[in-house]
Amino acid sequence: FEPATTSQAVISGTLWTDRNEDGSIDDEESPLPNVTVLLYRDINDNSALDAGDLLLTSRMTNADGGYSFSSLSTSSYLLDVVESTLPTGMDFVSGGSAVRALNITTAQISTGNNFGFNHTGSIGDLVFYDSNSNGIMDAGESGVPDTQVAVYLDENNNQEIDVTEREVGEVPTNASGIYTLRNLPPGNYVVHVAEQHVPAPPGSPNAGLYNTMLPTTGENVAVTLTAGQPVTSADFGFAELGAFLGRS
């Protein structure tokens, strides 16, 4: 290969948690410090990381998720994030390719070479009409569609929703009563379905009406989520007020 021409070029960027996966660094999104970024010379100039490419140096992202390579020569380069240095359970989601190819000219300042990652933990399962009020979805019982499920960060781990604790996401159930809230970091959470948001089931004299249902499993489910874990056991049963009282 031809020797690179001496230059004072710079390559820089930021690594961050792209919670909404839109490729933009938003005010409420967090940087990713202490992550290693490698800089290679693309020897065969094919914009892909091959065994023959030359590892030049590395940087660790700072407290703001930033990194910078300076005093670079005119050449073709590759950026590669060492994913094993990321927090466990995160995947690359935005910013182009996970391996970034750059053709750098004399004294070029190449900024905005950003890499977005997101958490892969999830909480879900089912909201259902518990017609026999036994807290279990039995054969013949159906899911509750179009009902909002909210997830709160349980900061003090008391398995309750306190007034100071924030909602981290909300999602509706599908036609079968199934829901999944994705991209959650590890932590303690409380999942919540409000009884006043659950309509009476089809076939009931009150079909479609609200404020006629009671929870048979409680309105809250506490979940401890590990990195990248899919929790599929946060279920909620609801029965009509008359049926519930008749079996209590």
mmCIF file of C-alpha atoms in Angstrom:
data_model
loop_
_atom_site.group_PDB
_atom_site.id
_atom_site.type_symbol
_atom_site.label_atom_id
_atom_site.label_comp_id
_atom_site.label_asym_id
_atom_site.label_seq_id
_atom_site.Cartn_x
_atom_site.Cartn_y
_atom_site.Cartn_z
ATOM 1 C CA PHE A 1 0.000 0.000 0.000
ATOM 2 C CA GLU A 2 1.022 3.587 -0.457
ATOM 3 C CA PRO A 3 2.276 5.457 2.634
ATOM 4 C CA ALA A 4 -0.197 7.984 4.018
ATOM 5 C CA THR A 5 0.471 11.678 3.595
ATOM 6 C CA THR A 6 1.178 13.566 6.823
ATOM 7 C CA SER A 7 -1.782 15.716 7.881
ATOM 8 C CA GLN A 8 -3.444 17.189 10.967
ATOM 9 C CA ALA A 9 -6.859 15.658 10.393
ATOM 10 C CA VAL A 10 -9.272 14.794 13.217
ATOM 11 C CA ILE A 11 -11.997 12.159 13.598
ATOM 12 C CA SER A 12 -14.440 12.537 16.495
ATOM 13 C CA GLY A 13 -17.898 11.541 17.642
ATOM 14 C CA THR A 14 -20.144 10.482 20.497
ATOM 15 C CA LEU A 15 -21.548 7.212 21.797
ATOM 16 C CA TRP A 16 -24.953 7.454 23.462
ATOM 17 C CA THR A 17 -28.088 5.594 24.480
ATOM 18 C CA ASP A 18 -30.536 6.235 21.636
ATOM 19 C CA ARG A 19 -33.700 5.426 23.572
ATOM 20 C CA ASN A 20 -36.097 6.343 20.738
ATOM 21 C CA GLU A 21 -33.733 4.998 18.050
ATOM 22 C CA ASP A 22 -34.117 8.060 15.845
ATOM 23 C CA GLY A 23 -30.392 8.589 15.251
ATOM 24 C CA SER A 24 -30.360 11.985 17.003
ATOM 25 C CA ILE A 25 -28.841 12.775 20.395
ATOM 26 C CA ASP A 26 -31.770 14.127 22.410
ATOM 27 C CA ASP A 27 -31.507 16.073 25.661
ATOM 28 C CA GLU A 28 -32.948 13.281 27.808
ATOM 29 C CA GLU A 29 -30.687 10.571 26.329
ATOM 30 C CA SER A 30 -27.577 9.440 28.191
ATOM 31 C CA PRO A 31 -23.959 9.315 26.989
ATOM 32 C CA LEU A 32 -21.947 6.104 27.100
ATOM 33 C CA PRO A 33 -18.622 6.693 28.880
ATOM 34 C CA ASN A 34 -15.713 4.249 29.207
ATOM 35 C CA VAL A 35 -16.383 2.474 25.895
ATOM 36 C CA THR A 36 -13.438 1.618 23.635
ATOM 37 C CA VAL A 37 -13.343 2.844 20.022
ATOM 38 C CA LEU A 38 -10.686 1.409 17.671
ATOM 39 C CA LEU A 39 -9.169 3.182 14.676
ATOM 40 C CA TYR A 40 -7.909 1.086 11.743
ATOM 41 C CA ARG A 41 -6.277 1.998 8.461
ATOM 42 C CA ASP A 42 -8.355 0.440 5.669
ATOM 43 C CA ILE A 43 -5.452 -1.143 3.816
ATOM 44 C CA ASN A 44 -7.403 -2.455 0.821
ATOM 45 C CA ASP A 45 -9.811 0.512 0.818
ATOM 46 C CA ASN A 46 -12.917 -1.675 0.673
ATOM 47 C CA SER A 47 -14.804 0.029 3.557
ATOM 48 C CA ALA A 48 -14.915 -3.263 5.485
ATOM 49 C CA LEU A 49 -12.890 -4.456 8.453
ATOM 50 C CA ASP A 50 -10.636 -7.274 7.231
ATOM 51 C CA ALA A 51 -7.904 -9.294 8.895
ATOM 52 C CA GLY A 52 -5.239 -7.353 6.986
ATOM 53 C CA ASP A 53 -6.372 -3.903 8.110
ATOM 54 C CA LEU A 54 -3.958 -2.092 10.419
ATOM 55 C CA LEU A 55 -5.012 -1.230 13.971
ATOM 56 C CA LEU A 56 -3.561 2.216 14.644
ATOM 57 C CA THR A 57 -4.810 3.215 18.075
ATOM 58 C CA SER A 58 -7.790 3.274 20.414
ATOM 59 C CA ARG A 59 -9.705 5.736 22.570
ATOM 60 C CA MET A 60 -12.002 5.378 25.556
ATOM 61 C CA THR A 61 -15.085 7.590 25.536
ATOM 62 C CA ASN A 62 -15.149 10.355 28.139
ATOM 63 C CA ALA A 63 -17.904 11.227 30.636
ATOM 64 C CA ASP A 64 -19.918 12.818 27.807
ATOM 65 C CA GLY A 65 -19.541 9.758 25.575
ATOM 66 C CA GLY A 66 -17.106 11.601 23.320
ATOM 67 C CA TYR A 67 -13.945 10.342 21.611
ATOM 68 C CA SER A 68 -11.407 11.949 19.289
ATOM 69 C CA PHE A 69 -8.470 10.858 17.123
ATOM 70 C CA SER A 70 -6.167 13.710 16.103
ATOM 71 C CA SER A 71 -3.020 14.340 14.016
ATOM 72 C CA LEU A 72 -4.210 11.867 11.386
ATOM 73 C CA SER A 73 -2.740 11.365 7.937
ATOM 74 C CA THR A 74 -4.630 11.551 4.665
ATOM 75 C CA SER A 75 -5.942 8.002 4.238
ATOM 76 C CA SER A 76 -8.909 5.620 4.442
ATOM 77 C CA TYR A 77 -9.904 4.677 7.984
ATOM 78 C CA LEU A 78 -12.297 2.403 9.828
ATOM 79 C CA LEU A 79 -13.913 3.046 13.208
ATOM 80 C CA ASP A 80 -14.980 0.075 15.299
ATOM 81 C CA VAL A 81 -16.682 0.112 18.718
ATOM 82 C CA VAL A 82 -15.598 -2.708 21.020
ATOM 83 C CA GLU A 83 -19.036 -3.935 22.028
ATOM 84 C CA SER A 84 -17.677 -5.975 24.936
ATOM 85 C CA THR A 85 -16.851 -2.637 26.643
ATOM 86 C CA LEU A 86 -20.477 -1.473 26.416
ATOM 87 C CA PRO A 87 -22.883 -1.994 29.315
ATOM 88 C CA THR A 88 -24.241 -5.541 29.156
ATOM 89 C CA GLY A 89 -27.418 -5.991 27.139
ATOM 90 C CA MET A 90 -27.002 -3.127 24.647
ATOM 91 C CA ASP A 91 -27.220 -3.347 20.848
ATOM 92 C CA PHE A 92 -26.145 -0.983 18.072
ATOM 93 C CA VAL A 93 -29.253 0.782 16.720
ATOM 94 C CA SER A 94 -28.304 3.993 14.906
ATOM 95 C CA GLY A 95 -25.567 5.989 13.235
ATOM 96 C CA GLY A 96 -25.025 4.083 10.008
ATOM 97 C CA SER A 97 -22.864 0.985 10.060
ATOM 98 C CA ALA A 98 -21.452 -0.530 13.241
ATOM 99 C CA VAL A 99 -18.052 -0.345 11.504
ATOM 100 C CA ARG A 100 -17.653 3.153 10.059
ATOM 101 C CA ALA A 101 -15.563 3.790 6.911
ATOM 102 C CA LEU A 102 -14.051 7.265 6.463
ATOM 103 C CA ASN A 103 -11.898 8.745 3.714
ATOM 104 C CA ILE A 104 -9.925 11.544 5.335
ATOM 105 C CA THR A 105 -8.303 14.351 3.337
ATOM 106 C CA THR A 106 -5.595 16.800 4.376
ATOM 107 C CA ALA A 107 -6.421 18.657 7.603
ATOM 108 C CA GLN A 108 -10.043 17.463 7.488
ATOM 109 C CA ILE A 109 -12.062 17.791 10.711
ATOM 110 C CA SER A 110 -14.527 14.894 10.597
ATOM 111 C CA THR A 111 -17.039 15.313 13.443
ATOM 112 C CA GLY A 112 -20.384 13.705 14.198
ATOM 113 C CA ASN A 113 -19.189 10.129 13.793
ATOM 114 C CA ASN A 114 -21.736 9.002 16.359
ATOM 115 C CA PHE A 115 -22.837 5.539 17.419
ATOM 116 C CA GLY A 116 -26.234 4.962 19.059
ATOM 117 C CA PHE A 117 -26.963 1.940 21.218
ATOM 118 C CA ASN A 118 -30.034 0.845 23.122
ATOM 119 C CA HIS A 119 -30.942 -1.527 25.931
ATOM 120 C CA THR A 120 -32.547 -4.847 25.017
ATOM 121 C CA GLY A 121 -34.460 -5.731 28.182
ATOM 122 C CA SER A 122 -38.240 -6.050 27.894
ATOM 123 C CA ILE A 123 -41.313 -6.587 30.054
ATOM 124 C CA GLY A 124 -44.579 -8.019 28.867
ATOM 125 C CA ASP A 125 -47.171 -10.498 28.529
ATOM 126 C CA LEU A 126 -50.916 -10.328 28.866
ATOM 127 C CA VAL A 127 -54.011 -8.454 30.062
ATOM 128 C CA PHE A 128 -57.044 -10.765 30.117
ATOM 129 C CA TYR A 129 -60.686 -11.113 31.117
ATOM 130 C CA ASP A 130 -60.622 -13.367 34.165
ATOM 131 C CA SER A 131 -64.245 -14.438 34.069
ATOM 132 C CA ASN A 132 -63.935 -16.885 36.989
ATOM 133 C CA SER A 133 -61.749 -14.500 39.030
ATOM 134 C CA ASN A 134 -59.093 -17.121 39.768
ATOM 135 C CA GLY A 135 -56.115 -14.998 38.667
ATOM 136 C CA ILE A 136 -55.199 -17.383 35.833
ATOM 137 C CA MET A 137 -56.058 -17.199 32.147
ATOM 138 C CA ASP A 138 -58.080 -20.345 31.510
ATOM 139 C CA ALA A 139 -59.353 -21.879 28.304
ATOM 140 C CA GLY A 140 -62.158 -19.763 26.907
ATOM 141 C CA GLU A 141 -60.966 -16.538 28.527
ATOM 142 C CA SER A 142 -59.828 -13.809 26.159
ATOM 143 C CA GLY A 143 -57.306 -10.999 26.160
ATOM 144 C CA VAL A 144 -58.225 -7.341 26.646
ATOM 145 C CA PRO A 145 -57.352 -5.309 23.516
ATOM 146 C CA ASP A 146 -56.325 -1.639 23.288
ATOM 147 C CA THR A 147 -55.624 -1.223 26.992
ATOM 148 C CA GLN A 148 -52.707 0.912 28.178
ATOM 149 C CA VAL A 149 -49.942 -0.711 30.214
ATOM 150 C CA ALA A 150 -47.489 1.608 31.974
ATOM 151 C CA VAL A 151 -44.058 0.800 33.424
ATOM 152 C CA TYR A 152 -42.515 2.818 36.255
ATOM 153 C CA LEU A 153 -38.964 2.800 37.576
ATOM 154 C CA ASP A 154 -39.134 1.564 41.181
ATOM 155 C CA GLU A 155 -36.309 3.706 42.518
ATOM 156 C CA ASN A 156 -36.629 2.641 46.164
ATOM 157 C CA ASN A 157 -37.511 -0.983 45.321
ATOM 158 C CA ASN A 158 -40.611 -1.026 47.523
ATOM 159 C CA GLN A 159 -42.700 -2.685 44.768
ATOM 160 C CA GLU A 160 -45.103 0.261 44.729
ATOM 161 C CA ILE A 161 -45.541 3.342 42.553
ATOM 162 C CA ASP A 162 -44.602 6.394 44.602
ATOM 163 C CA VAL A 163 -45.539 9.911 43.585
ATOM 164 C CA THR A 164 -41.904 10.786 42.848
ATOM 165 C CA GLU A 165 -41.265 7.765 40.615
ATOM 166 C CA ARG A 166 -41.333 8.312 36.896
ATOM 167 C CA GLU A 167 -43.049 6.428 34.116
ATOM 168 C CA VAL A 168 -40.466 5.035 31.691
ATOM 169 C CA GLY A 169 -42.901 3.870 29.038
ATOM 170 C CA GLU A 170 -46.448 3.027 28.077
ATOM 171 C CA VAL A 171 -47.794 0.664 25.432
ATOM 172 C CA PRO A 172 -51.256 -0.595 24.386
ATOM 173 C CA THR A 173 -52.215 -4.257 24.301
ATOM 174 C CA ASN A 174 -52.801 -5.787 20.869
ATOM 175 C CA ALA A 175 -55.993 -7.498 19.685
ATOM 176 C CA SER A 176 -55.108 -10.564 21.786
ATOM 177 C CA GLY A 177 -54.340 -8.592 24.941
ATOM 178 C CA ILE A 178 -50.581 -9.033 24.562
ATOM 179 C CA TYR A 179 -48.154 -6.205 25.291
ATOM 180 C CA THR A 180 -44.374 -5.740 25.334
ATOM 181 C CA LEU A 181 -42.429 -2.710 26.487
ATOM 182 C CA ARG A 182 -38.949 -2.919 24.975
ATOM 183 C CA ASN A 183 -35.519 -1.281 25.290
ATOM 184 C CA LEU A 184 -35.414 -1.252 29.081
ATOM 185 C CA PRO A 185 -32.169 -1.080 31.073
ATOM 186 C CA PRO A 186 -31.672 -3.368 34.070
ATOM 187 C CA GLY A 187 -33.452 -2.217 37.194
ATOM 188 C CA ASN A 188 -36.494 -2.540 39.417
ATOM 189 C CA TYR A 189 -39.843 -1.709 37.845
ATOM 190 C CA VAL A 190 -43.550 -1.680 38.616
ATOM 191 C CA VAL A 191 -45.941 -2.482 35.761
ATOM 192 C CA HIS A 192 -49.390 -0.911 36.079
ATOM 193 C CA VAL A 193 -52.795 -1.396 34.465
ATOM 194 C CA ALA A 194 -55.555 0.826 35.825
ATOM 195 C CA GLU A 195 -58.943 -0.857 36.262
ATOM 196 C CA GLN A 196 -60.738 2.242 34.928
ATOM 197 C CA HIS A 197 -58.926 1.743 31.596
ATOM 198 C CA VAL A 198 -60.306 -1.771 31.097
ATOM 199 C CA PRO A 199 -63.676 -1.986 29.292
ATOM 200 C CA ALA A 200 -66.304 -4.589 30.130
ATOM 201 C CA PRO A 201 -65.981 -7.679 27.900
ATOM 202 C CA PRO A 202 -68.023 -8.466 24.804
ATOM 203 C CA GLY A 203 -71.183 -10.375 25.704
ATOM 204 C CA SER A 204 -71.654 -8.446 28.929
ATOM 205 C CA PRO A 205 -74.666 -6.156 29.380
ATOM 206 C CA ASN A 206 -72.033 -3.499 30.053
ATOM 207 C CA ALA A 207 -69.893 -4.387 27.007
ATOM 208 C CA GLY A 208 -67.439 -1.611 26.190
ATOM 209 C CA LEU A 209 -68.245 0.429 29.280
ATOM 210 C CA TYR A 210 -65.566 1.517 31.741
ATOM 211 C CA ASN A 211 -65.506 1.572 35.564
ATOM 212 C CA THR A 212 -67.178 -1.832 35.746
ATOM 213 C CA MET A 213 -64.038 -4.000 36.200
ATOM 214 C CA LEU A 214 -61.911 -5.076 39.152
ATOM 215 C CA PRO A 215 -58.384 -6.578 39.072
ATOM 216 C CA THR A 216 -58.076 -10.234 40.072
ATOM 217 C CA THR A 217 -54.270 -10.132 40.122
ATOM 218 C CA GLY A 218 -53.773 -6.563 41.328
ATOM 219 C CA GLU A 219 -53.192 -3.420 39.288
ATOM 220 C CA ASN A 220 -49.414 -3.544 39.859
ATOM 221 C CA VAL A 221 -46.769 -6.183 39.140
ATOM 222 C CA ALA A 222 -43.218 -5.677 40.458
ATOM 223 C CA VAL A 223 -40.408 -6.797 38.141
ATOM 224 C CA THR A 224 -36.653 -7.001 38.673
ATOM 225 C CA LEU A 225 -35.049 -6.879 35.231
ATOM 226 C CA THR A 226 -31.488 -7.977 34.522
ATOM 227 C CA ALA A 227 -29.461 -6.743 31.529
ATOM 228 C CA GLY A 228 -31.005 -7.863 28.241
ATOM 229 C CA GLN A 229 -33.629 -9.995 29.991
ATOM 230 C CA PRO A 230 -37.066 -10.596 28.418
ATOM 231 C CA VAL A 231 -39.651 -10.877 31.210
ATOM 232 C CA THR A 232 -42.890 -12.463 29.961
ATOM 233 C CA SER A 233 -44.760 -13.053 33.207
ATOM 234 C CA ALA A 234 -46.299 -9.674 34.065
ATOM 235 C CA ASP A 235 -49.954 -10.684 33.574
ATOM 236 C CA PHE A 236 -53.105 -8.834 34.632
ATOM 237 C CA GLY A 237 -56.559 -10.353 35.079
ATOM 238 C CA PHE A 238 -59.798 -8.362 35.316
ATOM 239 C CA ALA A 239 -63.331 -9.445 36.133
ATOM 240 C CA GLU A 240 -66.638 -7.565 36.131
ATOM 241 C CA LEU A 241 -67.559 -6.112 39.484
ATOM 242 C CA GLY A 242 -70.638 -8.334 39.948
ATOM 243 C CA ALA A 243 -68.802 -11.536 39.026
ATOM 244 C CA PHE A 244 -65.866 -10.660 41.276
ATOM 245 C CA LEU A 245 -68.035 -9.883 44.289
ATOM 246 C CA GLY A 246 -70.093 -13.004 43.689
ATOM 247 C CA ARG A 247 -66.980 -15.164 44.081
ATOM 248 C CA SER A 248 -65.337 -13.249 46.926
#
